[in-house]
C-alpha positions as YAML, in Angstrom:
chain: A
units: angstrom
residues:
- id: 1
  name: UNK
  ca: [106.09, 70.62, 114.93]
- id: 2
  name: UNK
  ca: [107.48, 71.43, 117.86]
- id: 3
  name: UNK
  ca: [107.23, 68.64, 119.53]
- id: 4
  name: UNK
  ca: [104.28, 68.68, 122.88]
- id: 5
  name: UNK
  ca: [107.04, 68.93, 126.05]
- id: 6
  name: UNK
  ca: [108.74, 72.30, 124.46]
- id: 7
  name: UNK
  ca: [105.32, 73.74, 124.02]
- id: 8
  name: UNK
  ca: [104.33, 76.88, 127.32]
- id: 9
  name: UNK
  ca: [100.55, 76.63, 128.23]
- id: 10
  name: UNK
  ca: [100.84, 78.42, 131.15]
- id: 11
  name: UNK
  ca: [99.93, 82.43, 131.27]
- id: 12
  name: UNK
  ca: [102.82, 82.37, 134.12]
- id: 13
  name: UNK
  ca: [105.27, 80.83, 131.82]
- id: 14
  name: UNK
  ca: [103.94, 83.07, 128.80]
- id: 15
  name: UNK
  ca: [104.34, 86.78, 131.60]
- id: 16
  name: UNK
  ca: [106.87, 85.26, 133.55]
- id: 17
  name: UNK
  ca: [109.58, 84.86, 129.97]
- id: 18
  name: UNK
  ca: [108.27, 88.70, 128.86]
- id: 19
  name: UNK
  ca: [107.93, 90.50, 132.11]
- id: 20
  name: UNK
  ca: [112.14, 89.51, 133.39]
- id: 21
  name: UNK
  ca: [114.00, 87.68, 129.92]
- id: 22
  name: UNK
  ca: [115.22, 89.39, 127.70]
- id: 23
  name: UNK
  ca: [114.50, 91.48, 124.68]
- id: 24
  name: UNK
  ca: [114.58, 90.47, 120.71]
- id: 25
  name: UNK
  ca: [112.57, 92.05, 118.15]
- id: 26
  name: UNK
  ca: [112.94, 92.19, 114.33]
- id: 27
  name: UNK
  ca: [110.45, 94.29, 111.62]
- id: 28
  name: UNK
  ca: [108.16, 90.55, 111.70]
- id: 29
  name: UNK
  ca: [108.33, 89.07, 115.11]
- id: 30
  name: UNK
  ca: [110.05, 90.54, 119.23]
- id: 31
  name: UNK
  ca: [111.02, 87.25, 121.10]
- id: 32
  name: UNK
  ca: [112.11, 87.16, 124.28]
- id: 33
  name: UNK
  ca: [113.87, 85.23, 126.79]
- id: 34
  name: UNK
  ca: [113.92, 84.55, 129.97]
- id: 35
  name: UNK
  ca: [116.97, 81.85, 131.29]
- id: 36
  name: UNK
  ca: [116.12, 79.64, 133.95]
- id: 37
  name: UNK
  ca: [117.89, 77.73, 136.20]
- id: 38
  name: UNK
  ca: [116.06, 74.13, 136.44]
- id: 39
  name: UNK
  ca: [117.30, 71.58, 135.21]
- id: 40
  name: UNK
  ca: [114.05, 70.49, 132.21]
- id: 41
  name: UNK
  ca: [113.42, 70.96, 128.17]
- id: 42
  name: UNK
  ca: [113.31, 74.83, 127.61]
- id: 43
  name: UNK
  ca: [109.44, 75.98, 126.38]
- id: 44
  name: UNK
  ca: [108.54, 77.95, 123.31]
- id: 45
  name: UNK
  ca: [105.42, 80.16, 123.70]
- id: 46
  name: UNK
  ca: [103.75, 81.88, 120.69]
- id: 47
  name: UNK
  ca: [101.75, 85.07, 120.63]
- id: 48
  name: UNK
  ca: [100.45, 85.82, 117.63]
- id: 49
  name: UNK
  ca: [97.10, 88.50, 118.36]
- id: 50
  name: UNK
  ca: [94.31, 89.96, 115.96]
- id: 51
  name: UNK
  ca: [96.17, 92.89, 114.34]
- id: 52
  name: UNK
  ca: [97.92, 89.98, 112.78]
- id: 53
  name: UNK
  ca: [94.72, 89.07, 110.47]
- id: 54
  name: UNK
  ca: [91.54, 87.25, 110.76]
- id: 55
  name: UNK
  ca: [91.63, 83.45, 112.30]
- id: 56
  name: UNK
  ca: [93.32, 82.27, 109.28]
- id: 57
  name: UNK
  ca: [96.14, 84.09, 108.89]
- id: 58
  name: UNK
  ca: [97.11, 83.83, 112.72]
- id: 59
  name: UNK
  ca: [97.27, 80.45, 113.14]
- id: 60
  name: UNK
  ca: [98.61, 80.85, 109.75]
- id: 61
  name: UNK
  ca: [102.18, 82.46, 111.15]
- id: 62
  name: UNK
  ca: [101.87, 80.06, 114.66]
- id: 63
  name: UNK
  ca: [102.42, 76.90, 112.38]
- id: 64
  name: UNK
  ca: [105.23, 78.68, 110.55]
- id: 65
  name: UNK
  ca: [106.62, 79.74, 113.56]
- id: 66
  name: UNK
  ca: [105.90, 76.60, 115.71]
- id: 67
  name: UNK
  ca: [107.90, 74.65, 112.56]
- id: 68
  name: UNK
  ca: [110.66, 76.91, 112.42]
- id: 69
  name: UNK
  ca: [111.11, 76.39, 116.38]
- id: 70
  name: UNK
  ca: [111.59, 72.91, 116.28]
- id: 71
  name: UNK
  ca: [114.93, 73.31, 114.48]
- id: 72
  name: UNK
  ca: [116.30, 75.53, 117.11]
- id: 73
  name: UNK
  ca: [115.20, 74.87, 119.95]
- id: 74
  name: UNK
  ca: [118.12, 72.61, 120.94]
- id: 75
  name: UNK
  ca: [120.05, 76.30, 120.48]
- id: 76
  name: UNK
  ca: [118.58, 77.34, 124.02]
- id: 77
  name: UNK
  ca: [120.02, 77.07, 126.71]
- id: 78
  name: UNK
  ca: [117.87, 74.52, 129.41]
- id: 79
  name: UNK
  ca: [115.39, 75.64, 131.84]
- id: 80
  name: UNK
  ca: [114.65, 78.66, 129.62]
- id: 81
  name: UNK
  ca: [111.58, 80.21, 128.44]
- id: 82
  name: UNK
  ca: [110.97, 81.93, 125.05]
- id: 83
  name: UNK
  ca: [107.71, 83.82, 123.73]
- id: 84
  name: UNK
  ca: [108.10, 84.98, 120.71]
- id: 85
  name: UNK
  ca: [105.48, 87.82, 119.45]
- id: 86
  name: UNK
  ca: [103.94, 87.34, 116.11]
- id: 87
  name: UNK
  ca: [103.95, 91.79, 114.21]
- id: 88
  name: UNK
  ca: [101.61, 92.63, 111.06]
- id: 89
  name: UNK
  ca: [104.58, 92.22, 108.79]
- id: 90
  name: UNK
  ca: [104.55, 88.64, 109.87]
- id: 91
  name: UNK
  ca: [101.50, 87.37, 107.51]
- id: 92
  name: UNK
  ca: [102.30, 88.54, 104.39]
- id: 93
  name: UNK
  ca: [106.14, 87.98, 105.04]
- id: 94
  name: UNK
  ca: [108.54, 84.46, 103.36]
- id: 95
  name: UNK
  ca: [108.98, 81.87, 105.49]
- id: 96
  name: UNK
  ca: [112.45, 82.60, 104.81]
- id: 97
  name: UNK
  ca: [112.37, 86.16, 105.13]
- id: 98
  name: UNK
  ca: [110.60, 85.45, 109.22]
- id: 99
  name: UNK
  ca: [113.55, 82.51, 109.74]
- id: 100
  name: UNK
  ca: [115.80, 84.73, 108.68]
- id: 101
  name: UNK
  ca: [114.02, 87.37, 111.87]
- id: 102
  name: UNK
  ca: [113.94, 84.89, 114.29]
- id: 103
  name: UNK
  ca: [117.69, 83.66, 113.40]
- id: 104
  name: UNK
  ca: [118.29, 86.66, 114.04]
- id: 105
  name: UNK
  ca: [116.26, 87.85, 116.91]
- id: 106
  name: UNK
  ca: [117.43, 84.59, 118.43]
- id: 107
  name: UNK
  ca: [120.47, 84.75, 117.83]
- id: 108
  name: UNK
  ca: [120.83, 88.43, 119.78]
- id: 109
  name: UNK
  ca: [119.41, 87.31, 122.27]
- id: 110
  name: UNK
  ca: [121.27, 84.14, 123.72]
- id: 111
  name: UNK
  ca: [125.07, 86.32, 122.62]
- id: 112
  name: UNK
  ca: [124.11, 88.81, 124.83]
- id: 113
  name: UNK
  ca: [125.06, 89.04, 129.44]
- id: 114
  name: UNK
  ca: [123.69, 87.22, 131.50]
- id: 115
  name: UNK
  ca: [123.85, 89.41, 134.31]
- id: 116
  name: UNK
  ca: [121.63, 91.70, 133.24]
- id: 117
  name: UNK
  ca: [123.78, 94.15, 131.42]
- id: 118
  name: UNK
  ca: [123.08, 94.73, 128.53]
...
């Protein structure tokens, strides 16, 4: 699982990443990345709404996403905030397709210029 040092917990961090960060989406998930200037570890948060499924399904999707991010958190710049929001297709997605969607979204977010132009 993803270490607690990398877990986002505060609502204002979620809001900042979603409102001011860049966004990249796939069918099963959407990722929001806000690159900060501070020298802190990157923080990752997960949003899995009721549209994804009942509590058991939502928790399974969160566990899968946390496991996938554990191997990818080193790719994020220091001080960054990443929110991964699961879409309803994530409930029935295999781990391999969820991992592929996450990799594509992260690759898109990390290759974009940081000067605000898309």
